[in-house]
Amino acid sequence: MQVIVLGGGLMGTATAFFLARRGVRVRLIERGLIGAGATVASFGNIRRSGRALEQMPLANRALALWTQSEALLGRDVEFRATGHLRLIFDEASRADMLRFADAARPLDLALEELAPAEIARRFPGLGPTAIAASFSPQDGSANPRLVGPAFADAAARAGAEIVAEAGVPDIARTETGFELSTRQGVFGADVLVNCAGAWGAEVAGRFGEAVPLGMHGPQMGVTEPLPHRILPVVGVWSQQSGAYLRQVERGNIVFGGGVPRLPVDESGFGRFDPSGLSRQLGKLVRMCPALRDVAIIRHWSGCEGYVDDGLPVMGGSATTPGLFHAFGFCGHGFQLGPGVGDAMAELVATGACETPIEAMSIARFAA
């Protein structure tokens, strides 16, 4: 069996890596640079709290792989299980957290509920006006600029062929599988795995599978380096757009959220919108007042695919034998990445997946 994985972000590189580890002949084709799409624009959050319950088994599978990432990949991608603290500022959000905690407990996620005094004792300087918080001690973060290339390099060492800067391919169905014509050559395969991110719906549409997906960009930023004081990833339970931040070991504060997602222009990327900055920074200061006078040194955005029902598309095609999908992770796929790659490799190689992914099937849009 020859497999082409289309897309060189975290989902695609992880899928290629785990396929190669299974001894499958695999070629990864990326239109641009490896890891330079939604992955590199990501916050780097590895969280299970607040995640759709349908994804929790996959998130648990992914977390187990994140803990092994340095051994698997042969390099440090800065995975740190520092814990994930989510501050709560209103009673409706506290009730939402408690409902989620009850539902997630049977799915192997135990959230700690923290009162204000406990927040102040364990995390001084964070959320001084919060009425409560949740804490997930096994979650954390990793470096999104390192992880895509690390998976691609490890896949190559395991026998995969990596084809970057291939441009947008022309995809044709053949009697024996698929043929992709790119600016790096023409490639054939028995199996095609669509990991094309925000462009995954276009690929699916070529095979008669319509997916309601929109493209949006996150609004991200980073501060000057500061003394290292913030250990966990910090977010907010909110029914609106919650902000989030984390401090990297070099001292910079990476932040995002708190404002609506950005539109994507003709370049295929979102553009930073300064009009929302004051609102975003106000939410950051509410989480950590010490950031009030800190300098911001860079902003960025990217392009992420958002499916209308909030769940990604993952699994086999409903129309075309040999076609598989893993795209549209709605801005919260980073944590899932290794689990997606491992599950997709299992599905392609064996025809089954031990982790339940049926809720994410593309067949849900067939009607």
PDB file of C-alpha atoms in Angstrom, residues 17 20-21 72-75 149-160:
ATOM      1  CA  PHE A  17       5.101   9.607  11.146  1.00  0.00           C
ATOM      2  CA  ALA A  20       5.868   5.106   8.622  1.00  0.00           C
ATOM      3  CA  ARG A  21       6.324   3.544  12.060  1.00  0.00           C
ATOM      4  CA  LEU A  72       9.324   9.506  19.923  1.00  0.00           C
ATOM      5  CA  LEU A  73      10.731  12.429  17.946  1.00  0.00           C
ATOM      6  CA  GLY A  74      14.315  12.488  19.112  1.00  0.00           C
ATOM      7  CA  ARG A  75      14.127  16.148  20.115  1.00  0.00           C
ATOM      8  CA  PRO A 149       9.144  19.986  11.547  1.00  0.00           C
ATOM      9  CA  ALA A 150       9.983  17.541  14.353  1.00  0.00           C
ATOM     10  CA  PHE A 151       7.257  15.116  13.263  1.00  0.00           C
ATOM     11  CA  ALA A 152       8.258  15.513   9.612  1.00  0.00           C
ATOM     12  CA  ASP A 153      11.919  14.830  10.346  1.00  0.00           C
ATOM     13  CA  ALA A 154      11.036  11.803  12.470  1.00  0.00           C
ATOM     14  CA  ALA A 155       8.739  10.534   9.708  1.00  0.00           C
ATOM     15  CA  ALA A 156      11.574  10.875   7.179  1.00  0.00           C
ATOM     16  CA  ARG A 157      13.900   8.918   9.445  1.00  0.00           C
ATOM     17  CA  ALA A 158      11.225   6.223   9.688  1.00  0.00           C
ATOM     18  CA  GLY A 159      11.055   5.976   5.877  1.00  0.00           C
ATOM     19  CA  ALA A 160       8.498   8.566   4.777  1.00  0.00           C
TER      20      ALA A 160
END
